[in-house]
Coordinates of C-alpha atoms in Angstrom, one line a residue:
X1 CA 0.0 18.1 -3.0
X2 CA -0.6 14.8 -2.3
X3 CA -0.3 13.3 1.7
X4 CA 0.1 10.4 2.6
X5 CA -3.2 9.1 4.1
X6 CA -4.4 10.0 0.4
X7 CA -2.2 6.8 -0.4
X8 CA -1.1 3.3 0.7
X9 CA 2.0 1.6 -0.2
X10 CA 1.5 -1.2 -2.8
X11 CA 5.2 -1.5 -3.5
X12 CA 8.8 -0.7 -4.4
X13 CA 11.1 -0.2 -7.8
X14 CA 13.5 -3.0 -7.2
X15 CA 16.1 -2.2 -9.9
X16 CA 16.1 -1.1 -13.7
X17 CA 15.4 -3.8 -16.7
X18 CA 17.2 -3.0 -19.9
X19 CA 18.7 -0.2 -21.5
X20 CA 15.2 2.1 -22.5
X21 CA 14.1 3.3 -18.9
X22 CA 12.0 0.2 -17.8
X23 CA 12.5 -0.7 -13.9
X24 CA 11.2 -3.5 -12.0
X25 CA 8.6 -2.7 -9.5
X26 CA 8.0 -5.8 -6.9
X27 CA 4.3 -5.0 -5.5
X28 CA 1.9 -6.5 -3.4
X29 CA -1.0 -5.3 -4.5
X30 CA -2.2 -4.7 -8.6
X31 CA -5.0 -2.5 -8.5
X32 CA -3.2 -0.5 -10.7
X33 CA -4.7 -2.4 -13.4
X34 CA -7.5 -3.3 -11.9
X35 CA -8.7 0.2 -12.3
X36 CA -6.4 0.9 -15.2
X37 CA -4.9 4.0 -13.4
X38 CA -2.9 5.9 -15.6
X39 CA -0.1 7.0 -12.6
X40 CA 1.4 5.7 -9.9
X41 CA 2.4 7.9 -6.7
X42 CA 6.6 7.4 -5.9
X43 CA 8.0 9.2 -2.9
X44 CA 11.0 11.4 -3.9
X45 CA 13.3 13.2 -1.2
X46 CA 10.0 12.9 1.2
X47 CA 7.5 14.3 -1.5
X48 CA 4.8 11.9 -2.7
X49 CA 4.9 13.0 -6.6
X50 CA 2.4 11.2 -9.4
X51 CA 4.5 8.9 -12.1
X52 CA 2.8 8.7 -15.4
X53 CA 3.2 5.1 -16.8
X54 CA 3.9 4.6 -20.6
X55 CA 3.5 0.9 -20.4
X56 CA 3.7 -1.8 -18.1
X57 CA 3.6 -5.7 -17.8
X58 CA 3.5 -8.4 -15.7
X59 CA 6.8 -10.7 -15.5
X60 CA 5.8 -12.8 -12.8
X61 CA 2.8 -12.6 -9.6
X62 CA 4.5 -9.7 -7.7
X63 CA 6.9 -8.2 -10.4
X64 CA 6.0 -5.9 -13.1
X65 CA 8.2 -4.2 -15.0
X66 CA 7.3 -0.7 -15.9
X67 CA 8.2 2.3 -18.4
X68 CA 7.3 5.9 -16.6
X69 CA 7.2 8.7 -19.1
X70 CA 10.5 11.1 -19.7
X71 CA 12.1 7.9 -18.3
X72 CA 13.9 6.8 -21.5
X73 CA 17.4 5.1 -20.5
X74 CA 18.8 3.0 -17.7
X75 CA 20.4 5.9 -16.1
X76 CA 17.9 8.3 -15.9
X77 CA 15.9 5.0 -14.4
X78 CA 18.5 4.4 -12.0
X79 CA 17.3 6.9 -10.0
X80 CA 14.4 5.2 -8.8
X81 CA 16.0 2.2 -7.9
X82 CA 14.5 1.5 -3.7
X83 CA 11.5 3.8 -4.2
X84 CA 8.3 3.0 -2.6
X85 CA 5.2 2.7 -5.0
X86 CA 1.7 3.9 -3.6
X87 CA -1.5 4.4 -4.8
X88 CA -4.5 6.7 -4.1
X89 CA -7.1 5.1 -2.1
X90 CA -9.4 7.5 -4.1
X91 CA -8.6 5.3 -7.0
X92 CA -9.2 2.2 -5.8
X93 CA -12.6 0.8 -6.2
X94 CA -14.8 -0.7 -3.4
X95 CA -13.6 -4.1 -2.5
X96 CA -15.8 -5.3 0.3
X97 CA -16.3 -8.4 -1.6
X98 CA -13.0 -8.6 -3.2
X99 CA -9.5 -10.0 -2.0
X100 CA -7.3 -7.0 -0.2
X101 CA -3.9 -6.6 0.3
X102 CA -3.0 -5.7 4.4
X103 CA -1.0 -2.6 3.1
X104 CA -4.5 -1.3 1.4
X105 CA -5.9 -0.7 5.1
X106 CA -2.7 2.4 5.5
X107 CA -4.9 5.5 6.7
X108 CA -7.5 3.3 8.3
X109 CA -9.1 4.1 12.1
X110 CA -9.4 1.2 14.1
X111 CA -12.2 0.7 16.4
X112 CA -12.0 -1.6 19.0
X113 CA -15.6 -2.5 20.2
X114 CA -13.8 -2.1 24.3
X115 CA -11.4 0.4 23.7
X116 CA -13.3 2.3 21.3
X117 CA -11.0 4.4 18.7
X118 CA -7.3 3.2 18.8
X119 CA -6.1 5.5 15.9
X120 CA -4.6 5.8 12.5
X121 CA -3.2 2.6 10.6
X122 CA 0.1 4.1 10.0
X123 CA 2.2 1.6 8.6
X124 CA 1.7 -2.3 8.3
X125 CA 4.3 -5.0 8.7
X126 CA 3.5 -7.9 6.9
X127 CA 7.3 -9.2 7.0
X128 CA 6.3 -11.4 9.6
X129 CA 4.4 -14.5 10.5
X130 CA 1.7 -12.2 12.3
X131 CA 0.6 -9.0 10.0
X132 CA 0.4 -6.1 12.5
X133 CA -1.1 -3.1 12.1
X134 CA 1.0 0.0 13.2
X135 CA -1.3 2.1 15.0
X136 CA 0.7 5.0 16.9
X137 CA 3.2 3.2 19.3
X138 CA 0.7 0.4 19.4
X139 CA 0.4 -2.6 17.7
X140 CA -2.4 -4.4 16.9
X141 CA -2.5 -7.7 14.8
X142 CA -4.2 -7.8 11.6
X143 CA -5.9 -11.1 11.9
X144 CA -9.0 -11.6 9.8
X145 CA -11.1 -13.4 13.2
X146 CA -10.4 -10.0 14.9
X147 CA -11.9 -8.4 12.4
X148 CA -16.0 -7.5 12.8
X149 CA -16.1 -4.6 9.8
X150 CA -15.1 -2.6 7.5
X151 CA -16.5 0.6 6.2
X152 CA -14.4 1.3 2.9
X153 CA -16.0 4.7 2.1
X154 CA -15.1 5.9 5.7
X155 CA -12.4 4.0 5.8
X156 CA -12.4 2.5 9.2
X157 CA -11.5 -0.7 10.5
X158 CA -14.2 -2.2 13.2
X159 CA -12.5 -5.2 15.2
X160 CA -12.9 -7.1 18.3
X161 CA -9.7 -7.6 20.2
X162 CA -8.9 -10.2 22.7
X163 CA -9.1 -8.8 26.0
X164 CA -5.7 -7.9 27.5
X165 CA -4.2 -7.9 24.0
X166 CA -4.0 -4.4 24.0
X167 CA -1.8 -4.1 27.6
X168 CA 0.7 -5.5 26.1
X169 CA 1.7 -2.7 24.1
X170 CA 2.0 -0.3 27.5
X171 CA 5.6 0.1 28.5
X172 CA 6.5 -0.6 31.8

């Protein structure tokens, strides 16, 4: 069974592309063939459940379009039309001196050198201006110059947060 801090969101199937099973899967991050994975994780009715691809290519910077097997017409593909797309941090290769996508840091700790262990990443909104991390009610932001480490094989996030910054998460 897979769980979800075995994975971090890289995506989501947008709709389907012609008649033969192909969808269109809008992603921010292409490890996928980076490491020429042979899956991709889809959560169905809450259950994160492996995809095997057939094919897949690029139509633009953040769209692919891709065939999953037993997927063979546009109906059947339908069905995963507004799915998330994640992928298995096992999979991913160390990228300490590569460019990241924010969503790859899902499952993280962050360490703050005052506060010392904040929590688990659990989500990250990037729809903003500001990227924030999502650690348990709090919200930390996800700027680069906060930033003093990170240990990829531990996965944990070392930063230095401005002082107050973290008060003004606490409800009054």
């Amino acid at each position: 069974m897979i769980k979800e801090e075995e994975i971090y969101r890289i995506g989501r199937i947008t709709r389907t592309h012609g008649v033969k099973g192909e969808v269109a899967m809008q992603f921010t991050d292409d490890v996928w063939d980076r490491v020429e994975a042979d899956y991709l994780v889809l959560c169905v009715d809450g259950i994160f459940v492996p995809f095997f691809m057939e094919e897949y290519r690029f139509r633009s910077d953040t769209v692919a379009l891709v065939k999953f097997m037993d997927y063979d017409t546009a109906d059947q593909a339908k069905e995963l039309c507004g799915v998330d797309v994640w992928f298995p941090h096992s999979l991913t290769p160390d990228r300490s001196d590569e460019p990241y996508s924010w969503m790859y840091f899902t499952g993280f700790s962050v360490v703050d050198e005052q506060a010392g262990v904040l929590g688990t990443i659990d989500y990250v909104d990037d729809t903003t201006a500001n990227v924030l991390f999502h650690v348990g009610d709090t919200m930390v932001p996800a700027a680069e110059e906060f930033i003093v480490d990170i240990d990829h094989p531990g996965r944990v996030v070392r930063m230095r947060l401005p002082e107050g910054l973290l008060s003004l998460n606490e409800k009054s």
